[in-house]
Coordinates of C-alpha atoms in Angstrom, one line a residue:
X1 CA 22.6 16.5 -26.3
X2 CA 26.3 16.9 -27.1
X3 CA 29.3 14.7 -26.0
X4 CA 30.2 17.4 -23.3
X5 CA 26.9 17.7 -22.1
X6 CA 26.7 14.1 -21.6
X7 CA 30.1 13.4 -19.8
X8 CA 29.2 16.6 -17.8
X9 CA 26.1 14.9 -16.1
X10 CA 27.2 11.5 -15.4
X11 CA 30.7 13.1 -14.1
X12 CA 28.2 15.3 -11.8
X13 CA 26.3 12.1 -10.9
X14 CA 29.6 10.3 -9.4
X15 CA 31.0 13.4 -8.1
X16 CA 27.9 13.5 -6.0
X17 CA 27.5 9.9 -4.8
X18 CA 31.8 10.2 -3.9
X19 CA 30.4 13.7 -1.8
X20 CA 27.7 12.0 0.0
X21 CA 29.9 8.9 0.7
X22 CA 32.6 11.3 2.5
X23 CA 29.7 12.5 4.3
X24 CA 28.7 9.6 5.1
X25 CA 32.2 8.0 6.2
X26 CA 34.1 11.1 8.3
X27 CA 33.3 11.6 11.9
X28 CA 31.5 15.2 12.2
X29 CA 32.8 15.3 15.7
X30 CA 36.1 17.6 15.0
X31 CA 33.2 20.5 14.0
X32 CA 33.1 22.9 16.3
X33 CA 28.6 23.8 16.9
X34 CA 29.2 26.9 14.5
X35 CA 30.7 24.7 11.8
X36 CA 28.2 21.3 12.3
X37 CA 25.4 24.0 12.1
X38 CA 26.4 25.8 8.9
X39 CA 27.4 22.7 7.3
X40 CA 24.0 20.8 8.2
X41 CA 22.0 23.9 6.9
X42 CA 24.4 23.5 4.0
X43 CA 23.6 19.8 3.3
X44 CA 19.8 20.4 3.8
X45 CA 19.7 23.0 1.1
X46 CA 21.6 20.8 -1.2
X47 CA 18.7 16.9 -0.4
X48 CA 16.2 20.0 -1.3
X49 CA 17.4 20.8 -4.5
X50 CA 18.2 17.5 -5.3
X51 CA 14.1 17.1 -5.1
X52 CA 14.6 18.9 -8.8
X53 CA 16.7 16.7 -9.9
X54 CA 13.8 14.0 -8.7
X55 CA 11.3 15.4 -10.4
X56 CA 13.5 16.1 -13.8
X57 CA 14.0 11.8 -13.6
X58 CA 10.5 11.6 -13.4
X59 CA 9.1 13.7 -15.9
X60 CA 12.2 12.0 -18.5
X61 CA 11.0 8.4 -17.2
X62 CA 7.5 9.7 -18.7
X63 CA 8.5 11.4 -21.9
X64 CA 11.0 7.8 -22.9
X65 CA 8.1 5.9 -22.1
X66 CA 10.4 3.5 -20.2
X67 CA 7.2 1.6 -18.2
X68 CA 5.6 1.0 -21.2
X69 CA 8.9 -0.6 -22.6
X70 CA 9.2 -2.5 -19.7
X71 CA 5.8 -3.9 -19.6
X72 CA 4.3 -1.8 -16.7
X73 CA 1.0 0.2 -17.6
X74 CA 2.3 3.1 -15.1
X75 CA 5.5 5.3 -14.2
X76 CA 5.2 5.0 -10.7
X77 CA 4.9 0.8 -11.1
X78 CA 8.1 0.7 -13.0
X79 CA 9.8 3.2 -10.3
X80 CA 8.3 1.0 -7.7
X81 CA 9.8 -2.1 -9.1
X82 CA 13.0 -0.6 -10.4
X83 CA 14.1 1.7 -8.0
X84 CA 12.2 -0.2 -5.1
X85 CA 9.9 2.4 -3.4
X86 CA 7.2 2.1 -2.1
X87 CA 3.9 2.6 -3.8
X88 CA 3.2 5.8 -1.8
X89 CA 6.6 7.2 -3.0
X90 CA 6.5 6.4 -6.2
X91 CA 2.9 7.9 -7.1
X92 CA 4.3 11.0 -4.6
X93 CA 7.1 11.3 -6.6
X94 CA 4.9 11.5 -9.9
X95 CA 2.4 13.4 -8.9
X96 CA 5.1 16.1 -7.5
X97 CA 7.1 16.1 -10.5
X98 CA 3.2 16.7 -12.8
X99 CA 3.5 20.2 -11.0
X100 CA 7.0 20.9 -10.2
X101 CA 8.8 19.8 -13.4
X102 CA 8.5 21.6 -16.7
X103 CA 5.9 21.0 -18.8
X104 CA 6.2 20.0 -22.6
X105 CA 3.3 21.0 -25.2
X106 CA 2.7 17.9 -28.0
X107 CA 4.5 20.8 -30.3
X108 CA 7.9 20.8 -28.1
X109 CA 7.4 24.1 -26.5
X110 CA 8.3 24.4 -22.9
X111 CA 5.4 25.5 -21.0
X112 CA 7.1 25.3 -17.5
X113 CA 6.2 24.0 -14.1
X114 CA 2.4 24.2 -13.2
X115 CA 3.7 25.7 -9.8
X116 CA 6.4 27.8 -11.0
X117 CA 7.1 30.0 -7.7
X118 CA 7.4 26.4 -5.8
X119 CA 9.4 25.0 -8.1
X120 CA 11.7 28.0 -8.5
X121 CA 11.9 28.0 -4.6
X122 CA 12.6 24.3 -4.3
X123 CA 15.4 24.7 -7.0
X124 CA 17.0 27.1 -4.9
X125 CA 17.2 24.4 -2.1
X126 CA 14.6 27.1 0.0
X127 CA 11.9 24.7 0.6
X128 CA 11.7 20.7 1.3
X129 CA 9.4 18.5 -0.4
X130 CA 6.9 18.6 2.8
X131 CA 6.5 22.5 1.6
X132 CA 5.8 22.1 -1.7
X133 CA 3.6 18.9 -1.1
X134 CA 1.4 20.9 1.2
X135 CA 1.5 23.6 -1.3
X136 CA 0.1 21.9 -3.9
X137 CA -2.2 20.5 -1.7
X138 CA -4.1 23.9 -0.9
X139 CA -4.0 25.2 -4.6
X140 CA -5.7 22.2 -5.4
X141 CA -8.9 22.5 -3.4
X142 CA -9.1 26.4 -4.4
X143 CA -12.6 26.8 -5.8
X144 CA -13.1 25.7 -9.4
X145 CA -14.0 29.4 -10.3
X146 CA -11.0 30.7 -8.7
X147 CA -9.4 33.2 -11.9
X148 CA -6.0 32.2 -12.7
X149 CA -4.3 35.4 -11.3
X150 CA -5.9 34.4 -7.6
X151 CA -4.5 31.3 -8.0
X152 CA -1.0 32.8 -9.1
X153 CA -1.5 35.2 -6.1
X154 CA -2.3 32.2 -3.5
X155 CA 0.7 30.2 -4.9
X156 CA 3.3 33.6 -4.7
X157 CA 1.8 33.8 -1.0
X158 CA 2.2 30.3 0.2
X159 CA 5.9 30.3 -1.4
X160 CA 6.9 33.1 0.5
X161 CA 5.8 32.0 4.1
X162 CA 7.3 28.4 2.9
X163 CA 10.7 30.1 2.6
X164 CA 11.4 31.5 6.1
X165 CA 8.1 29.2 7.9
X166 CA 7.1 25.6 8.9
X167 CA 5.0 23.7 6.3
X168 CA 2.9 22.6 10.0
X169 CA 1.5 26.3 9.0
X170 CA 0.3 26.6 5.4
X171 CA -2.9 24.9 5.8
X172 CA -4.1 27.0 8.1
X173 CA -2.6 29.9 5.6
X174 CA -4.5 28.3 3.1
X175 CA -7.4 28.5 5.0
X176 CA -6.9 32.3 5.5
X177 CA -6.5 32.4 1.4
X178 CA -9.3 30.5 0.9
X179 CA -12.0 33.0 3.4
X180 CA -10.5 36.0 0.9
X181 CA -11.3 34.6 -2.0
X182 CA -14.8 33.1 -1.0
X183 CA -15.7 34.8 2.1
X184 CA -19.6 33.7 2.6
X185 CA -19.0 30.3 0.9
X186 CA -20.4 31.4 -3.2
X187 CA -17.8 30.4 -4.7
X188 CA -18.1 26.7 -3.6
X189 CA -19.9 25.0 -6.3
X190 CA -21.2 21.3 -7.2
X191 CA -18.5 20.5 -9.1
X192 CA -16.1 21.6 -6.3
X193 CA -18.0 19.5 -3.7
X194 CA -17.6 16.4 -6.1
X195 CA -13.7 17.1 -6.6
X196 CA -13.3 17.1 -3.4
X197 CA -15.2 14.1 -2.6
X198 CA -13.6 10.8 -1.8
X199 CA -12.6 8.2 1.3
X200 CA -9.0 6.6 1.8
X201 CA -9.5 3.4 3.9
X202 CA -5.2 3.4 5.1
X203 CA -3.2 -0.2 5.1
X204 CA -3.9 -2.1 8.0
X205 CA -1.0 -2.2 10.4
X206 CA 0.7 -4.4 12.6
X207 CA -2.1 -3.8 15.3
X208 CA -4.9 -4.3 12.9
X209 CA -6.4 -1.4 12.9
X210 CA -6.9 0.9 9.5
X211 CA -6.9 4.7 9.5
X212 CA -10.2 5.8 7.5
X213 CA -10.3 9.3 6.1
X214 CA -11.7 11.5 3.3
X215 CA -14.7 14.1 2.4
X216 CA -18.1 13.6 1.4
X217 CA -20.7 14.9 0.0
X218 CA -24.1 16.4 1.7
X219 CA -25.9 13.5 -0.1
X220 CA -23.9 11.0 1.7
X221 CA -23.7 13.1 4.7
X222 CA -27.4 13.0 4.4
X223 CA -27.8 9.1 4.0
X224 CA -25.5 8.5 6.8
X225 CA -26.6 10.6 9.6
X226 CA -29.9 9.1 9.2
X227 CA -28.4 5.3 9.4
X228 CA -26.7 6.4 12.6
X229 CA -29.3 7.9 13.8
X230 CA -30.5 4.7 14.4
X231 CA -27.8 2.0 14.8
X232 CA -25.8 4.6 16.7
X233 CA -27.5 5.7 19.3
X234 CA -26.7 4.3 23.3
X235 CA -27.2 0.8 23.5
X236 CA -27.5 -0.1 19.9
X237 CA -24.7 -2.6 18.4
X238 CA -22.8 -2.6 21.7
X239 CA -19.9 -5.7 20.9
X240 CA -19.2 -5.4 24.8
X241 CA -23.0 -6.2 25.8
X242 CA -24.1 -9.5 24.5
X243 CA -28.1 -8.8 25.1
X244 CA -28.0 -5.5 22.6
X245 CA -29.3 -5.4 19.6
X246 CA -27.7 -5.3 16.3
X247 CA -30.7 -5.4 13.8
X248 CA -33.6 -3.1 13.2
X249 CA -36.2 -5.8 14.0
X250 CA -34.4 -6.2 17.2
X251 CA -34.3 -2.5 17.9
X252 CA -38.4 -2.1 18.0
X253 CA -38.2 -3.3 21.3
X254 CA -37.5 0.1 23.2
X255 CA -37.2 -1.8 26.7
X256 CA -34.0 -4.2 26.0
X257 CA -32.5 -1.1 23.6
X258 CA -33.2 1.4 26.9
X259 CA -31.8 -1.2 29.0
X260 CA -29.0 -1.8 27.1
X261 CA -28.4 1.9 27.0
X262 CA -27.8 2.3 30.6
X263 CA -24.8 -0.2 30.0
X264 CA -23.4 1.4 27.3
X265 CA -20.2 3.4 28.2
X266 CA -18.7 4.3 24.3
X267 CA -17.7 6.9 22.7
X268 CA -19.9 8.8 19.9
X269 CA -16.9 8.0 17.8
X270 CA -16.9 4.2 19.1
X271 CA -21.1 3.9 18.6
X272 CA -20.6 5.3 15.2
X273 CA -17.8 2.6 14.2
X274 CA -20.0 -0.3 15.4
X275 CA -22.7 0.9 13.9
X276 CA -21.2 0.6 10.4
X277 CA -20.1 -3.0 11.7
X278 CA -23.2 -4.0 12.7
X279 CA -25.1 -2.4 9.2
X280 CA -23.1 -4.4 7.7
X281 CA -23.1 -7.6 9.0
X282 CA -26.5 -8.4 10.0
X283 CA -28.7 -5.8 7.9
X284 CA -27.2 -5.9 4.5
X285 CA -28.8 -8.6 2.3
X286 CA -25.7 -10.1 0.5
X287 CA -27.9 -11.8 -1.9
X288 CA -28.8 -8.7 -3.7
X289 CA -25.1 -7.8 -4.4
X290 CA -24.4 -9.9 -6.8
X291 CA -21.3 -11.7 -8.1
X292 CA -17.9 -10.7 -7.9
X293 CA -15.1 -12.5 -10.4
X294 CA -17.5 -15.8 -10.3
X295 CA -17.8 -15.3 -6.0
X296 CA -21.0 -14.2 -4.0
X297 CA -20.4 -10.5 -2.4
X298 CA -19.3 -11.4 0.9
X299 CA -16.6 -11.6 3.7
X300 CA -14.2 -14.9 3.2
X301 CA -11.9 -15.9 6.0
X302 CA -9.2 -17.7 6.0
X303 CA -7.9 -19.7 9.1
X304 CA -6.0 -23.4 9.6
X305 CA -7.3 -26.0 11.2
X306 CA -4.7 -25.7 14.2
X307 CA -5.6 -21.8 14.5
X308 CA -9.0 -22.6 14.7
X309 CA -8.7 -25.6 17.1
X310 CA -6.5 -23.2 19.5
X311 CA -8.1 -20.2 18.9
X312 CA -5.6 -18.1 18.3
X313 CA -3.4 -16.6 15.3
X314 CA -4.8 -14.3 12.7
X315 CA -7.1 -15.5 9.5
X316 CA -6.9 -14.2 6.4
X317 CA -9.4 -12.4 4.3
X318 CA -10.2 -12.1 0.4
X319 CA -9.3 -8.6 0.2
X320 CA -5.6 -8.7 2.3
X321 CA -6.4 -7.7 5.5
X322 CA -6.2 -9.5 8.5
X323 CA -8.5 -10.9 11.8
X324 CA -7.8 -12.4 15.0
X325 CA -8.7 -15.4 15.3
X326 CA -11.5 -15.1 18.0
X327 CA -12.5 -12.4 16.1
X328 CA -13.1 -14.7 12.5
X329 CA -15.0 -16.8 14.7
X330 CA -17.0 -14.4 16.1
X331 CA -17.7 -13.1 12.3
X332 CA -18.6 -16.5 11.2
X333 CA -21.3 -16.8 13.8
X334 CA -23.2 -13.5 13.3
X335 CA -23.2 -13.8 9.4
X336 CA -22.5 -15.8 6.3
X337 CA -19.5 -15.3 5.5
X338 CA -17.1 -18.2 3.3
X339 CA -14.9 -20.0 5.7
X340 CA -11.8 -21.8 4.3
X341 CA -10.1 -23.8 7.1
X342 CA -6.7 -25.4 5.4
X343 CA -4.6 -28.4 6.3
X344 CA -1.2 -28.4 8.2
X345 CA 0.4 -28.0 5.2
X346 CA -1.7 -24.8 3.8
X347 CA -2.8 -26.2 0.5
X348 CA -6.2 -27.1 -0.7
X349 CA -7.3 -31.0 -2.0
X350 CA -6.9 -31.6 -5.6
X351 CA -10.0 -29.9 -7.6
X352 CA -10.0 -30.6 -11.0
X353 CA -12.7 -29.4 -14.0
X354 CA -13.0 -30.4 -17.4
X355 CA -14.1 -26.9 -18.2
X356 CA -11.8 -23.9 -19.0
X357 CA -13.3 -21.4 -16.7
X358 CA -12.5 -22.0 -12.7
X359 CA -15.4 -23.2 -10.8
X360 CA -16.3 -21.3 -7.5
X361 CA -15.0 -24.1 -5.2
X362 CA -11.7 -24.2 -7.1
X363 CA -11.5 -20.0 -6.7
X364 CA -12.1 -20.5 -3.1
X365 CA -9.2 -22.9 -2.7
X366 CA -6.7 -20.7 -4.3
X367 CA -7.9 -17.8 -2.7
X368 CA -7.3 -19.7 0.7
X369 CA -3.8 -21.1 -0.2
X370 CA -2.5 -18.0 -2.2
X371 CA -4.7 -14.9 -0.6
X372 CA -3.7 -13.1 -3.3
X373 CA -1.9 -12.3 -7.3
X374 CA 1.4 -14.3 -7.3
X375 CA 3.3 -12.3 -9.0
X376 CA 6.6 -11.1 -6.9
X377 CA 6.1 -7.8 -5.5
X378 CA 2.3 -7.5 -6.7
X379 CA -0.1 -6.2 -3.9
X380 CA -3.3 -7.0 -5.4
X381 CA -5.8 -8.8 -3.1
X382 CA -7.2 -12.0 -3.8
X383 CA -10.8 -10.2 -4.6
X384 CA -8.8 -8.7 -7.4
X385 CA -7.3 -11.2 -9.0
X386 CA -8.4 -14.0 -11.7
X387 CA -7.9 -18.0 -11.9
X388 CA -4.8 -18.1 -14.4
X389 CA -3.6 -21.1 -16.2
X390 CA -0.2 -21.9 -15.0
X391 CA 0.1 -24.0 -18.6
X392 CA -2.6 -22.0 -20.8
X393 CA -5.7 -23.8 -21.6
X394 CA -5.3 -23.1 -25.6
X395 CA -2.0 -25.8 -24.7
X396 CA -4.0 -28.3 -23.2
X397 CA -3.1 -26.9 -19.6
X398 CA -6.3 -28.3 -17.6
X399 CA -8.9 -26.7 -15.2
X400 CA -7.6 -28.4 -12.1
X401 CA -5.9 -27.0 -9.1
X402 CA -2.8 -27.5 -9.7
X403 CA -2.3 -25.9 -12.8
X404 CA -4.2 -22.8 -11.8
X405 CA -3.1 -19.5 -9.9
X406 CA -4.5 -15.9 -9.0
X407 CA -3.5 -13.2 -11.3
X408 CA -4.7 -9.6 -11.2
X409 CA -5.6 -8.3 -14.5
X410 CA -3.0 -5.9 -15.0
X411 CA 0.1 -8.6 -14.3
X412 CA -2.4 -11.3 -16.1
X413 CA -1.8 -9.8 -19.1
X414 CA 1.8 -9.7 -18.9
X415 CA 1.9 -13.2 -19.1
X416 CA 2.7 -13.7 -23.2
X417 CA 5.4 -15.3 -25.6
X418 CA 6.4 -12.3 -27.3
X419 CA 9.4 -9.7 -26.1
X420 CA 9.3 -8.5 -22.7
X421 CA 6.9 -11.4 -21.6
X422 CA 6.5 -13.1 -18.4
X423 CA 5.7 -16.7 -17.7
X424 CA 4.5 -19.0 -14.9
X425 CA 5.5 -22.3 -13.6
X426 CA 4.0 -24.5 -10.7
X427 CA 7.7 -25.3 -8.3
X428 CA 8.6 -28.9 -8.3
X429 CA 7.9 -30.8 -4.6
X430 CA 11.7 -30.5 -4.2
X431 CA 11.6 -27.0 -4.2
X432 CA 12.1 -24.5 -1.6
X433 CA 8.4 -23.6 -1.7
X434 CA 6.6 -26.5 -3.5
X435 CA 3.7 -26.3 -4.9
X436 CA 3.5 -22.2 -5.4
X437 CA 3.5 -20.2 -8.7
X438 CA 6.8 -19.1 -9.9
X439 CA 7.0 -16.5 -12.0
X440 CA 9.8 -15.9 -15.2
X441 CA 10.4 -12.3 -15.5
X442 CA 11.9 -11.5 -19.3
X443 CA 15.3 -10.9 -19.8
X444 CA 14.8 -7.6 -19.8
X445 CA 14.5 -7.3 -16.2
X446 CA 16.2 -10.7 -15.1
X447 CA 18.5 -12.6 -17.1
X448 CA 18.9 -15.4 -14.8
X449 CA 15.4 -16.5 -15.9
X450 CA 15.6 -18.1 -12.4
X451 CA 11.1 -18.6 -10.9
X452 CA 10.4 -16.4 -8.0
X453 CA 7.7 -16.3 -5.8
X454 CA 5.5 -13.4 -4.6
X455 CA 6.1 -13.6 -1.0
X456 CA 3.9 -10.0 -0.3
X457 CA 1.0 -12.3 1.1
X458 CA 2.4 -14.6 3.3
X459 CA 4.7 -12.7 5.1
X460 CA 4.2 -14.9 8.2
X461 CA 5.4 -18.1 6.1
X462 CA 8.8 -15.4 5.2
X463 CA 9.1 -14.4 8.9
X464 CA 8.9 -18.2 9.8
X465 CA 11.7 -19.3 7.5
X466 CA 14.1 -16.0 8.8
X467 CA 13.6 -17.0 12.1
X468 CA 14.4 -20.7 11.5
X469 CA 17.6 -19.1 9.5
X470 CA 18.5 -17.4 13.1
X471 CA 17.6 -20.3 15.4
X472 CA 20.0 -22.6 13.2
X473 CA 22.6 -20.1 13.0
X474 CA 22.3 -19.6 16.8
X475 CA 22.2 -23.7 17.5
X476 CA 25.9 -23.6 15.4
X477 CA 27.3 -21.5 17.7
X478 CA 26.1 -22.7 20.7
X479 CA 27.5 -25.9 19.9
X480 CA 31.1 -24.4 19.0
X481 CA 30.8 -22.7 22.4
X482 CA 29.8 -25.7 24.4
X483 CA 32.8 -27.2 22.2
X484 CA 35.5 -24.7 23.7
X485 CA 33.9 -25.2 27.1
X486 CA 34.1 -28.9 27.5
X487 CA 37.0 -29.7 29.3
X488 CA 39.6 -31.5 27.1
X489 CA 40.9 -35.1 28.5
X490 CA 44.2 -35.4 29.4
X491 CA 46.5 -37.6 27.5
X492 CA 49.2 -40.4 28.7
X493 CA 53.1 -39.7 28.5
X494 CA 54.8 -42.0 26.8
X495 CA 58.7 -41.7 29.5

């Protein structure tokens, strides 16, 4: 790249924060609706080209191999953590920028975008990402055998209607494409069915509840219909009627389950949920799953002795989701699940261990107190994350408690004395949060070298400590404003 060509794109790159700034600052009121109108279609066009530009950062971030310089084994972990998006943005943004950007051979040649009408469209500021994402979608589950000009055709077709329609439409477009080009269902093979096949359990929000979605396969279909078929039918698993049954054994008797049916008032979609629940809990034998990082297969709760004692909160689990607390309870009866109920203070009794490996008592402890890998802004669950050595074991660090931490394997082996290694250190009682794992990110991402804590997993403990923030700040000024109130006392004249 020349000189010029340099100063040309970062002059480009302020010119355009100083334009969206202006935007940003001046009122849009003096506008009469012809002028707001042109000038918001205006602005629109130009966020949707900018989605190029997006994708051109992307694909450059892959081809510099800046994550792997930084330490991170992915591009969408190092735009996560550098440009702080979330992890469904960041993996977006890659996988939209694998299609949309061009593509370079190993030899240097420029093959283009996989999806060159999109891209050429969204370039032009035509189409928004929501297009092009739904776009991509539909080519994708085209049949495997689908011949490259059909799937150049499908792509022109989609493009077009994305230009002057909403992307609400194209699936249903798609689904017109995909009845041309396999009109009695031939053209759907195997390999199609197993491409296609998967099931996203969503994040669990605020309410507790998880979205669960995905295709699969006749062979599952198969397997599950029949398991409903029995722990789904009226009056089977029933949460809401304490006399019906939730086992097989329990199910034989046809007068308590036709009873039972009589009471039941659920949904199909509600009998097929707590059917699954019920499977699950009572007629799966645990001990035939084996081990899992040195831990039996099988729900862990977390809860504090207070919680418990009131009944009320949320407990924790292994995997980072979350239970009510009459709910845990309610768990704990009906199965065998590991219950870890902490002190006041949330941290386990000293557990110490000559040997270098973490012994299962000493994993349940840290998975109560730390629920999951402390590394700041790591997601990973505790039921994916190892027993670390704060001080390493090859220095003498011991087996006990207080030298040990959860680490997912990924930010595990981060932890090194080379360049662009991280380190760990148990906080002093003195600190802001004693007794948790700090963690030393290398110069090249913090120079302060200053311990931070992952505070992902205990956002309860974060929301505590902002509110205390606000009460304290509100107590100060109350006080100044009972101070201006109170009425001042008059002083004596000295004639």
């Amino acid at each position: 790249m020349n000189p010029g060509g340099k100063t040309s794109i970062v002059d480009g790159a302020h010119a355009l924060v100083a334009a969206v700034q202006t935007l940003a600052e001046e009122s849009l009121y003096p506008l009469n609706d012809d002028e707001f109108a042109s000038v918001m279609a205006e602005v629109e066009g130009a966020m949707r080209q900018l989605e190029t530009v997006k994708h051109r950062f992307v694909a450059d971030t892959e081809r510099r191999s800046l994550a792997d310089r930084a330490g991170f084994k992915r591009t969408h972990i190092y735009l996560e953590r550098t440009l702080r998006l979330s992890h469904a943005e960041a993996l977006a943004r890659v996988r939209a920028a694998e299609k949309l950007s061009p593509q370079i051979s190993k030899q240097g040649e420029d093959l283009g975008p996989a999806l060159p009408y999109v891209a050429a469209a969204q370039c032009e500021g035509a189409i928004s990402a929501d297009h092009a994402r739904r776009i991509a979608w539909i080519i994708k589950r085209l049949p495997e055998i689908t011949t490259d000009a059909e799937k150049e055709n499908a792509e022109r077709i989609l493009t077009e209607y994305a230009c002057e329609g909403s992307p609400d439409v194209l699936p249903g477009l798609g689904e017109e494409i995909m009845c041309r080009i396999d009109p009695d269902g031939t053209l759907t093979t195997e390999e199609d069915r197993q491409r296609r096949r998967g099931i996203t359990v969503g994040k669990q929000r605020v309410d507790g509840m998880s979205e669960l979605c995905g295709e699969i396969t006749p062979e599952l279909r198969a397997v599950l219909d029949a398991l409903l078929a029995k722990y789904a039918r009226p009056g089977m698993c029933n949460p809401e009627d304490p006399e019906s049954p939730c086992t097989a054994p329990a199910a034989d008797d046809v007068d308590v389950l036709a009873a039972a049916a009589q009471r039941d008032t659920r949904t199909t979609a509600q009998r097929n949920h707590d059917a699954l629940l019920g499977f699950l809990r009572f007629d799966i034998d645990n001990t035939k799953l084996g081990a899992h990082r040195g831990l039996p297969v099988a729900l862990m709760i977390t809860m504090t002795l207070d919680e418990v004692e009131r009944a009320a909160g949320v407990a924790t689990t292994a995997t980072g989701g979350t239970v009510s607390i009459p709910a845990a309870l309610k768990l704990a009866q009906g199965s065998r699940p590991w219950l870890v109920v902490l002190d006041g203070g949330g941290r386990p009794l000293h557990l110490g261990r000559g040997r270098r490996l973490a012994s299962p008592a000493q994993r349940l402890a840290l998975i109560a107190a730390e629920k999951g890998c402390t590394r700041p802004g790591c997601s990973a669950p505790a039921s994916l994350a190892a027993a670390h050595h704060v001080t390493e074991h090859s220095k003498n660090g011991p087996t006990d408690i207080e030298n040990l931490t959860l680490a997912c394997d990924s930010c595990h082996a981060r932890i090194h004395d080379g360049p662009g290694g991280w380190k760990t250190v148990k906080l002093p009682s003195d600190h802001k949060f004693p007794g948790r794992t700090g963690w030393i990110a290398p110069s090249s991402i913090d120079r302060s070298g200053t311990p931070k804590v992952n505070q992902r997993h205990h956002l309860g403990e974060q929301l505590a400590i902002g509110l205390a923030r606000i009460h304290a700040r509100n107590e100060i000024a109350a006080q100044r404003y009972r101070a201006r109130l109170r009425p001042r006392v008059p002083t004596r004249s000295n004639y």
